[in-house]
mmCIF file of C-alpha atoms in Angstrom:
data_model
loop_
_atom_site.group_PDB
_atom_site.id
_atom_site.type_symbol
_atom_site.label_atom_id
_atom_site.label_comp_id
_atom_site.label_asym_id
_atom_site.label_seq_id
_atom_site.Cartn_x
_atom_site.Cartn_y
_atom_site.Cartn_z
ATOM 1 C CA UNK A 9 45.666 80.459 -131.766
ATOM 2 C CA UNK A 10 47.537 83.262 -134.021
ATOM 3 C CA UNK A 11 51.160 83.695 -133.623
ATOM 4 C CA UNK A 12 51.541 85.598 -130.757
ATOM 5 C CA UNK A 13 49.328 83.473 -128.624
ATOM 6 C CA UNK A 14 50.986 80.421 -129.799
ATOM 7 C CA UNK A 15 54.519 81.986 -129.062
ATOM 8 C CA UNK A 16 53.103 82.713 -125.786
ATOM 9 C CA UNK A 17 52.318 79.362 -125.166
ATOM 10 C CA UNK A 18 55.369 77.249 -126.927
ATOM 11 C CA UNK A 19 56.866 79.021 -124.009
ATOM 12 C CA UNK A 20 54.097 77.756 -121.244
ATOM 13 C CA UNK A 21 54.506 73.856 -122.053
ATOM 14 C CA UNK A 22 51.061 74.806 -124.455
ATOM 15 C CA UNK A 23 49.168 76.834 -122.224
ATOM 16 C CA UNK A 24 47.966 80.346 -122.201
ATOM 17 C CA UNK A 25 45.431 81.714 -119.288
ATOM 18 C CA UNK A 26 42.321 84.097 -120.123
ATOM 19 C CA UNK A 27 44.070 87.098 -119.523
ATOM 20 C CA UNK A 28 46.455 86.457 -121.630
ATOM 21 C CA UNK A 29 44.069 85.749 -124.356
ATOM 22 C CA UNK A 30 42.470 89.086 -123.463
ATOM 23 C CA UNK A 31 45.493 90.680 -123.699
ATOM 24 C CA UNK A 32 45.756 89.606 -127.547
ATOM 25 C CA UNK A 33 42.531 90.810 -128.353
ATOM 26 C CA UNK A 34 40.119 87.907 -127.720
ATOM 27 C CA UNK A 35 37.055 88.292 -125.768
ATOM 28 C CA UNK A 36 35.314 85.784 -123.501
ATOM 29 C CA UNK A 37 33.042 85.197 -126.394
ATOM 30 C CA UNK A 38 35.976 84.407 -129.089
ATOM 31 C CA UNK A 39 37.258 81.905 -125.789
ATOM 32 C CA UNK A 40 34.189 80.305 -125.970
ATOM 33 C CA UNK A 41 33.532 80.032 -129.282
ATOM 34 C CA UNK A 42 36.917 78.202 -129.766
ATOM 35 C CA UNK A 43 35.910 75.701 -126.920
ATOM 36 C CA UNK A 44 32.770 74.834 -128.312
ATOM 37 C CA UNK A 45 34.380 73.915 -131.545
ATOM 38 C CA UNK A 46 36.666 71.932 -129.883
ATOM 39 C CA UNK A 47 39.986 74.204 -130.771
ATOM 40 C CA UNK A 48 41.061 74.687 -127.109
ATOM 41 C CA UNK A 49 40.658 73.147 -124.172
ATOM 42 C CA UNK A 50 40.113 73.973 -120.731
ATOM 43 C CA UNK A 51 42.635 72.383 -118.518
ATOM 44 C CA UNK A 52 42.246 74.571 -115.467
ATOM 45 C CA UNK A 53 39.320 77.487 -115.015
ATOM 46 C CA UNK A 54 40.736 80.334 -117.095
ATOM 47 C CA UNK A 55 43.682 78.204 -118.639
ATOM 48 C CA UNK A 56 43.790 76.523 -122.148
ATOM 49 C CA UNK A 57 45.744 74.178 -124.313
ATOM 50 C CA UNK A 58 45.149 73.166 -127.944
ATOM 51 C CA UNK A 59 42.911 70.370 -128.205
ATOM 52 C CA UNK A 60 45.403 68.752 -130.421
ATOM 53 C CA UNK A 61 48.149 69.281 -128.234
ATOM 54 C CA UNK A 62 46.589 68.050 -125.503
ATOM 55 C CA UNK A 63 45.247 65.166 -126.912
ATOM 56 C CA UNK A 64 48.866 63.965 -127.832
ATOM 57 C CA UNK A 65 50.738 65.061 -124.475
ATOM 58 C CA UNK A 66 51.592 62.258 -122.538
ATOM 59 C CA UNK A 67 50.731 62.366 -118.584
ATOM 60 C CA UNK A 68 54.043 64.148 -117.958
ATOM 61 C CA UNK A 69 53.741 66.743 -120.627
ATOM 62 C CA UNK A 70 50.026 66.811 -119.201
ATOM 63 C CA UNK A 71 51.622 67.527 -116.015
ATOM 64 C CA UNK A 72 53.651 70.318 -116.869
ATOM 65 C CA UNK A 73 51.197 72.035 -118.106
ATOM 66 C CA UNK A 74 48.660 71.937 -115.014
ATOM 67 C CA UNK A 75 51.708 73.576 -113.217
ATOM 68 C CA UNK A 76 52.662 75.593 -115.605
ATOM 69 C CA UNK A 77 48.717 76.954 -115.621
ATOM 70 C CA UNK A 78 48.147 76.938 -111.764
ATOM 71 C CA UNK A 79 51.297 78.869 -111.915
ATOM 72 C CA UNK A 80 50.273 81.027 -113.632
ATOM 73 C CA UNK A 81 46.959 81.733 -111.799
ATOM 74 C CA UNK A 82 47.760 81.459 -108.281
ATOM 75 C CA UNK A 83 47.436 84.755 -106.344
ATOM 76 C CA UNK A 84 48.980 83.821 -103.818
ATOM 77 C CA UNK A 85 53.465 83.197 -103.634
ATOM 78 C CA UNK A 86 53.501 79.512 -104.280
ATOM 79 C CA UNK A 87 56.550 77.191 -104.874
ATOM 80 C CA UNK A 88 56.458 73.946 -107.040
ATOM 81 C CA UNK A 89 57.327 70.443 -104.781
ATOM 82 C CA UNK A 90 56.185 67.384 -104.406
ATOM 83 C CA UNK A 91 56.321 65.297 -107.407
ATOM 84 C CA UNK A 92 55.636 68.484 -109.401
ATOM 85 C CA UNK A 93 58.789 69.277 -108.638
ATOM 86 C CA UNK A 94 60.204 66.384 -109.549
ATOM 87 C CA UNK A 95 58.601 66.307 -112.445
ATOM 88 C CA UNK A 96 59.552 70.251 -113.521
ATOM 89 C CA UNK A 97 62.980 68.901 -112.861
ATOM 90 C CA UNK A 98 62.941 66.199 -115.210
ATOM 91 C CA UNK A 99 62.769 63.236 -112.900
ATOM 92 C CA UNK A 100 61.003 59.728 -113.631
ATOM 93 C CA UNK A 101 57.743 59.977 -111.468
ATOM 94 C CA UNK A 102 56.943 56.700 -111.739
ATOM 95 C CA UNK A 103 53.437 55.168 -110.338
ATOM 96 C CA UNK A 104 53.241 58.817 -108.922
ATOM 97 C CA UNK A 105 49.605 60.282 -109.100
ATOM 98 C CA UNK A 106 49.932 63.466 -111.713
ATOM 99 C CA UNK A 107 46.598 64.962 -111.741
ATOM 100 C CA UNK A 108 47.534 66.841 -108.646
ATOM 101 C CA UNK A 109 49.593 69.763 -108.709
ATOM 102 C CA UNK A 110 52.144 70.391 -105.443
ATOM 103 C CA UNK A 111 52.557 73.623 -104.238
ATOM 104 C CA UNK A 112 54.700 74.511 -100.934
ATOM 105 C CA UNK A 113 53.579 78.123 -99.329
ATOM 106 C CA UNK A 114 55.112 79.723 -96.711
ATOM 107 C CA UNK A 115 52.205 81.975 -95.392
ATOM 108 C CA UNK A 116 49.820 78.946 -94.552
ATOM 109 C CA UNK A 117 49.257 76.943 -91.239
ATOM 110 C CA UNK A 118 47.466 73.942 -92.802
ATOM 111 C CA UNK A 119 47.803 71.803 -95.947
ATOM 112 C CA UNK A 120 44.549 72.398 -98.469
ATOM 113 C CA UNK A 121 43.583 70.772 -101.890
ATOM 114 C CA UNK A 122 41.742 72.732 -103.684
ATOM 115 C CA UNK A 123 41.262 73.230 -107.528
ATOM 116 C CA UNK A 124 43.077 70.550 -108.669
ATOM 117 C CA UNK A 125 46.220 72.498 -106.352
ATOM 118 C CA UNK A 126 47.651 70.657 -102.942
ATOM 119 C CA UNK A 127 48.790 73.656 -101.012
ATOM 120 C CA UNK A 128 51.328 72.167 -98.816
ATOM 121 C CA UNK A 129 52.386 74.049 -95.330
ATOM 122 C CA UNK A 130 55.607 74.367 -93.880
ATOM 123 C CA UNK A 131 59.293 75.642 -93.421
ATOM 124 C CA UNK A 132 60.483 76.719 -96.841
ATOM 125 C CA UNK A 133 64.069 78.709 -96.767
ATOM 126 C CA UNK A 134 65.542 80.721 -99.544
ATOM 127 C CA UNK A 135 68.049 78.156 -99.875
ATOM 128 C CA UNK A 136 65.149 75.522 -100.512
ATOM 129 C CA UNK A 137 63.813 77.228 -103.598
ATOM 130 C CA UNK A 138 65.210 76.851 -107.201
ATOM 131 C CA UNK A 139 64.022 78.797 -110.637
ATOM 132 C CA UNK A 140 64.118 76.503 -113.124
ATOM 133 C CA UNK A 141 62.393 77.406 -116.725
ATOM 134 C CA UNK A 142 61.263 80.841 -115.301
ATOM 135 C CA UNK A 143 58.957 78.596 -112.499
ATOM 136 C CA UNK A 144 59.994 78.814 -108.984
ATOM 137 C CA UNK A 145 60.445 75.114 -107.336
ATOM 138 C CA UNK A 146 62.116 73.253 -104.104
ATOM 139 C CA UNK A 147 65.722 72.735 -104.981
ATOM 140 C CA UNK A 148 66.745 68.992 -105.935
ATOM 141 C CA UNK A 149 67.713 68.051 -102.385
ATOM 142 C CA UNK A 150 64.412 69.233 -101.033
ATOM 143 C CA UNK A 151 62.496 68.072 -103.442
ATOM 144 C CA UNK A 152 63.631 64.282 -103.497
ATOM 145 C CA UNK A 153 63.151 64.213 -99.512
ATOM 146 C CA UNK A 154 59.375 65.482 -99.422
ATOM 147 C CA UNK A 155 58.933 63.149 -102.250
ATOM 148 C CA UNK A 156 60.546 60.470 -99.797
ATOM 149 C CA UNK A 157 57.851 61.881 -97.714
ATOM 150 C CA UNK A 158 54.740 60.958 -98.784
ATOM 151 C CA UNK A 159 55.003 58.465 -101.605
ATOM 152 C CA UNK A 160 55.409 54.842 -101.443
ATOM 153 C CA UNK A 161 59.733 53.310 -101.113
ATOM 154 C CA UNK A 162 59.636 52.095 -104.439
ATOM 155 C CA UNK A 163 58.789 55.562 -106.733
ATOM 156 C CA UNK A 164 60.415 57.509 -103.666
ATOM 157 C CA UNK A 165 63.790 55.681 -104.877
ATOM 158 C CA UNK A 166 63.039 55.981 -108.681
ATOM 159 C CA UNK A 167 63.322 59.503 -108.003
ATOM 160 C CA UNK A 168 66.137 59.479 -105.349
ATOM 161 C CA UNK A 169 68.311 57.561 -107.466
ATOM 162 C CA UNK A 170 67.345 59.400 -111.010
ATOM 163 C CA UNK A 171 68.374 62.582 -108.901
ATOM 164 C CA UNK A 172 71.915 61.509 -107.693
ATOM 165 C CA UNK A 173 72.513 59.853 -111.332
ATOM 166 C CA UNK A 174 72.315 63.046 -112.850
ATOM 167 C CA UNK A 175 74.442 65.278 -109.839
ATOM 168 C CA UNK A 176 71.273 67.078 -109.006
ATOM 169 C CA UNK A 177 71.959 65.916 -105.884
ATOM 170 C CA UNK A 178 74.273 64.104 -103.433
ATOM 171 C CA UNK A 179 74.395 61.620 -100.765
ATOM 172 C CA UNK A 180 75.289 64.650 -98.100
ATOM 173 C CA UNK A 181 73.209 67.010 -99.548
ATOM 174 C CA UNK A 182 70.288 64.736 -98.894
ATOM 175 C CA UNK A 183 70.836 63.545 -95.572
ATOM 176 C CA UNK A 184 71.491 67.479 -94.257
ATOM 177 C CA UNK A 185 68.140 68.575 -95.580
ATOM 178 C CA UNK A 186 66.349 65.338 -94.441
ATOM 179 C CA UNK A 187 68.595 66.268 -90.690
ATOM 180 C CA UNK A 188 66.246 69.732 -90.594
ATOM 181 C CA UNK A 189 63.032 67.751 -91.191
ATOM 182 C CA UNK A 190 63.644 64.690 -88.726
ATOM 183 C CA UNK A 191 60.341 66.208 -86.638
ATOM 184 C CA UNK A 192 58.388 65.996 -89.878
ATOM 185 C CA UNK A 193 55.617 63.794 -90.995
ATOM 186 C CA UNK A 194 57.250 61.053 -93.090
ATOM 187 C CA UNK A 195 60.679 61.424 -92.136
ATOM 188 C CA UNK A 196 61.610 58.254 -90.922
ATOM 189 C CA UNK A 197 59.704 56.960 -94.240
ATOM 190 C CA UNK A 198 62.429 59.706 -96.330
ATOM 191 C CA UNK A 199 65.320 58.343 -94.378
ATOM 192 C CA UNK A 200 64.880 55.042 -95.666
ATOM 193 C CA UNK A 201 65.334 56.285 -99.319
ATOM 194 C CA UNK A 202 67.787 58.854 -98.628
ATOM 195 C CA UNK A 203 70.366 55.662 -97.046
ATOM 196 C CA UNK A 204 68.707 53.418 -99.983
ATOM 197 C CA UNK A 205 69.166 55.429 -102.914
ATOM 198 C CA UNK A 206 72.234 55.132 -105.465
ATOM 199 C CA UNK A 207 73.164 57.066 -108.147
ATOM 200 C CA UNK A 208 74.511 53.919 -110.123
ATOM 201 C CA UNK A 209 71.628 52.954 -110.916
ATOM 202 C CA UNK A 210 70.778 53.379 -114.729
ATOM 203 C CA UNK A 211 67.126 53.243 -115.545
ATOM 204 C CA UNK A 212 63.833 52.919 -113.422
ATOM 205 C CA UNK A 213 64.124 49.616 -114.213
ATOM 206 C CA UNK A 214 67.359 48.403 -112.291
ATOM 207 C CA UNK A 215 66.005 50.979 -109.084
ATOM 208 C CA UNK A 216 62.268 48.718 -109.202
ATOM 209 C CA UNK A 217 64.601 45.765 -109.024
ATOM 210 C CA UNK A 218 66.894 47.044 -106.713
ATOM 211 C CA UNK A 219 63.561 47.740 -104.216
ATOM 212 C CA UNK A 220 62.229 44.013 -105.106
ATOM 213 C CA UNK A 221 65.624 42.750 -104.270
ATOM 214 C CA UNK A 222 65.383 44.049 -100.851
ATOM 215 C CA UNK A 223 61.736 43.169 -100.549
ATOM 216 C CA UNK A 224 62.230 39.798 -100.757
ATOM 217 C CA UNK A 225 64.914 39.878 -98.360
ATOM 218 C CA UNK A 226 68.183 38.884 -100.402
ATOM 219 C CA UNK A 227 71.669 40.322 -100.198
ATOM 220 C CA UNK A 228 72.572 44.125 -101.351
ATOM 221 C CA UNK A 229 74.337 43.920 -104.658
ATOM 222 C CA UNK A 230 77.487 45.944 -105.733
ATOM 223 C CA UNK A 231 76.418 48.258 -109.039
ATOM 224 C CA UNK A 232 77.928 49.050 -112.226
ATOM 225 C CA UNK A 233 81.295 46.553 -111.221
ATOM 226 C CA UNK A 234 83.720 45.552 -113.696
ATOM 227 C CA UNK A 235 84.420 42.468 -113.588
ATOM 228 C CA UNK A 236 87.658 40.260 -114.989
ATOM 229 C CA UNK A 237 89.697 42.176 -117.458
ATOM 230 C CA UNK A 238 93.213 40.141 -116.041
ATOM 231 C CA UNK A 239 93.364 38.544 -119.450
ATOM 232 C CA UNK A 240 90.946 40.577 -121.728
ATOM 233 C CA UNK A 241 88.251 43.167 -121.361
ATOM 234 C CA UNK A 242 86.366 43.695 -118.517
ATOM 235 C CA UNK A 243 82.940 43.548 -118.356
ATOM 236 C CA UNK A 244 80.625 45.961 -116.587
ATOM 237 C CA UNK A 245 77.516 44.238 -114.801
ATOM 238 C CA UNK A 246 74.879 46.217 -113.396
ATOM 239 C CA UNK A 247 74.441 43.819 -109.754
ATOM 240 C CA UNK A 248 77.623 41.998 -108.424
ATOM 241 C CA UNK A 249 77.567 39.874 -106.005
ATOM 242 C CA UNK A 250 80.896 39.316 -104.836
ATOM 243 C CA UNK A 251 80.366 36.811 -101.754
ATOM 244 C CA UNK A 252 78.492 34.399 -104.173
ATOM 245 C CA UNK A 253 80.025 34.509 -107.672
ATOM 246 C CA UNK A 254 77.129 35.681 -109.223
ATOM 247 C CA UNK A 255 76.587 38.865 -111.225
ATOM 248 C CA UNK A 256 72.105 40.297 -112.566
ATOM 249 C CA UNK A 257 71.364 42.001 -115.395
ATOM 250 C CA UNK A 258 68.316 43.769 -115.669
ATOM 251 C CA UNK A 259 66.248 44.677 -119.288
ATOM 252 C CA UNK A 260 68.521 42.605 -121.410
ATOM 253 C CA UNK A 261 66.785 43.514 -124.861
ATOM 254 C CA UNK A 262 67.031 47.274 -123.940
ATOM 255 C CA UNK A 263 70.836 46.380 -123.298
ATOM 256 C CA UNK A 264 71.305 44.598 -126.913
ATOM 257 C CA UNK A 265 70.104 47.855 -128.918
ATOM 258 C CA UNK A 266 73.048 50.092 -126.647
ATOM 259 C CA UNK A 267 75.702 46.921 -128.387
ATOM 260 C CA UNK A 268 74.522 48.354 -131.547
ATOM 261 C CA UNK A 269 77.464 49.613 -133.914
ATOM 262 C CA UNK A 270 77.053 51.469 -137.158
ATOM 263 C CA UNK A 271 75.374 48.586 -139.868
ATOM 264 C CA UNK A 272 75.057 46.125 -137.207
ATOM 265 C CA UNK A 273 71.848 44.198 -137.221
ATOM 266 C CA UNK A 274 69.542 43.055 -134.142
ATOM 267 C CA UNK A 275 71.134 39.452 -134.272
ATOM 268 C CA UNK A 276 74.952 41.048 -134.077
ATOM 269 C CA UNK A 277 74.200 42.541 -130.411
ATOM 270 C CA UNK A 278 72.636 39.449 -129.366
ATOM 271 C CA UNK A 279 75.542 37.277 -130.624
ATOM 272 C CA UNK A 280 77.833 39.814 -128.886
ATOM 273 C CA UNK A 281 76.214 39.462 -125.941
ATOM 274 C CA UNK A 282 76.098 35.911 -125.878
ATOM 275 C CA UNK A 283 79.868 35.695 -126.082
ATOM 276 C CA UNK A 284 79.553 38.475 -123.217
ATOM 277 C CA UNK A 285 77.643 36.166 -120.898
ATOM 278 C CA UNK A 286 79.914 33.103 -122.267
ATOM 279 C CA UNK A 287 82.806 35.232 -121.259
ATOM 280 C CA UNK A 288 81.368 35.930 -117.939
ATOM 281 C CA UNK A 289 80.343 32.396 -117.287
ATOM 282 C CA UNK A 290 84.036 30.983 -117.914
ATOM 283 C CA UNK A 291 85.321 33.506 -115.123
ATOM 284 C CA UNK A 292 83.405 31.232 -112.896
ATOM 285 C CA UNK A 293 80.370 33.609 -112.479
ATOM 286 C CA UNK A 294 76.658 32.596 -111.661
ATOM 287 C CA UNK A 295 74.590 34.778 -113.946
ATOM 288 C CA UNK A 296 70.918 36.276 -113.198
ATOM 289 C CA UNK A 297 68.705 38.165 -116.173
ATOM 290 C CA UNK A 298 65.676 39.870 -115.692
ATOM 291 C CA UNK A 299 63.494 41.525 -117.094
ATOM 292 C CA UNK A 300 59.954 44.462 -116.538
ATOM 293 C CA UNK A 301 57.557 41.656 -116.337
ATOM 294 C CA UNK A 302 59.902 40.351 -113.469
ATOM 295 C CA UNK A 303 59.150 43.356 -111.254
ATOM 296 C CA UNK A 304 55.514 42.099 -110.559
ATOM 297 C CA UNK A 305 56.776 38.252 -109.816
ATOM 298 C CA UNK A 306 58.354 38.094 -106.582
ATOM 299 C CA UNK A 307 58.306 34.747 -106.089
ATOM 300 C CA UNK A 308 60.145 33.879 -109.191
ATOM 301 C CA UNK A 309 62.980 36.094 -109.072
ATOM 302 C CA UNK A 310 63.720 35.023 -105.291
ATOM 303 C CA UNK A 311 63.650 31.245 -106.895
ATOM 304 C CA UNK A 312 65.756 32.343 -109.760
ATOM 305 C CA UNK A 313 68.507 34.132 -107.415
ATOM 306 C CA UNK A 314 68.461 31.892 -104.578
ATOM 307 C CA UNK A 315 69.692 29.166 -107.020
ATOM 308 C CA UNK A 316 72.219 31.164 -108.045
ATOM 309 C CA UNK A 317 73.771 32.245 -105.167
ATOM 310 C CA UNK A 318 73.851 29.371 -103.019
ATOM 311 C CA UNK A 319 75.362 27.472 -106.137
ATOM 312 C CA UNK A 320 77.765 30.391 -107.076
ATOM 313 C CA UNK A 321 78.944 31.085 -102.826
ATOM 314 C CA UNK A 322 82.106 30.912 -101.911
ATOM 315 C CA UNK A 323 83.502 29.797 -105.471
ATOM 316 C CA UNK A 324 86.579 30.848 -106.184
ATOM 317 C CA UNK A 325 86.658 32.972 -109.586
ATOM 318 C CA UNK A 326 89.257 32.412 -112.250
#
């Protein structure tokens, strides 16, 4: 790939399309030769990415490239939407299918799936469209509600939590958007997601763990609460069940790494976390810890939490 095409590709998530290659002096036989020798990979008909770069891409990067290619090639006005818009906004898309590009169009009366692109039909106002990195996408609140209409609850919450945490949306804005879509398919599921979403979740794992706690029927905790502090430093915890004098932390291994200061070894962070946990227990708090593997063990997690909540219920903190 020559310098001019390389510069174009760098602005387009690695993608060049046939028209751009022809304008740069390539012809179809040269394009075919580059594909044959394994220099270029065709990700759509007439859209190419350097093969080494494509092979190194993760699923999100590949989806960005597919979105870019589709938007460069579509002959009709379209806006990236649903899961594709979430990816374009940089939101986490845990367990979402990234093989299909989603666009919304105002000129269609029925949806269709064609050449790896899901064309959604429906009302789309100018206020519901934004331009991100030069590409039209549904604005963030519309994106979150659209996603929540089509995805299961857990991945929808992951996206909604992240959008709130990054201040791309507000709870009020999500409710207002939902109000305009009350009679749309999936709006009831979206309403549940909007009600449950909380921008205080700090990671995909914390969002998923909140969904898990709800799924197994536990009380809803407060998030990122500072406990203690009357006679020393307060400690911020991921989940706080005040009525049950119980706190919970998710993915302690990651948090150990966050505690590391300059020149400190992992063992120092582990020691600091142990001191922190000892202090929380001195306050009279029960502590529950969960890691990523626990997200797939509802029974184990339920037993662990219910035992802690039972021990702490009604306890007066020191």
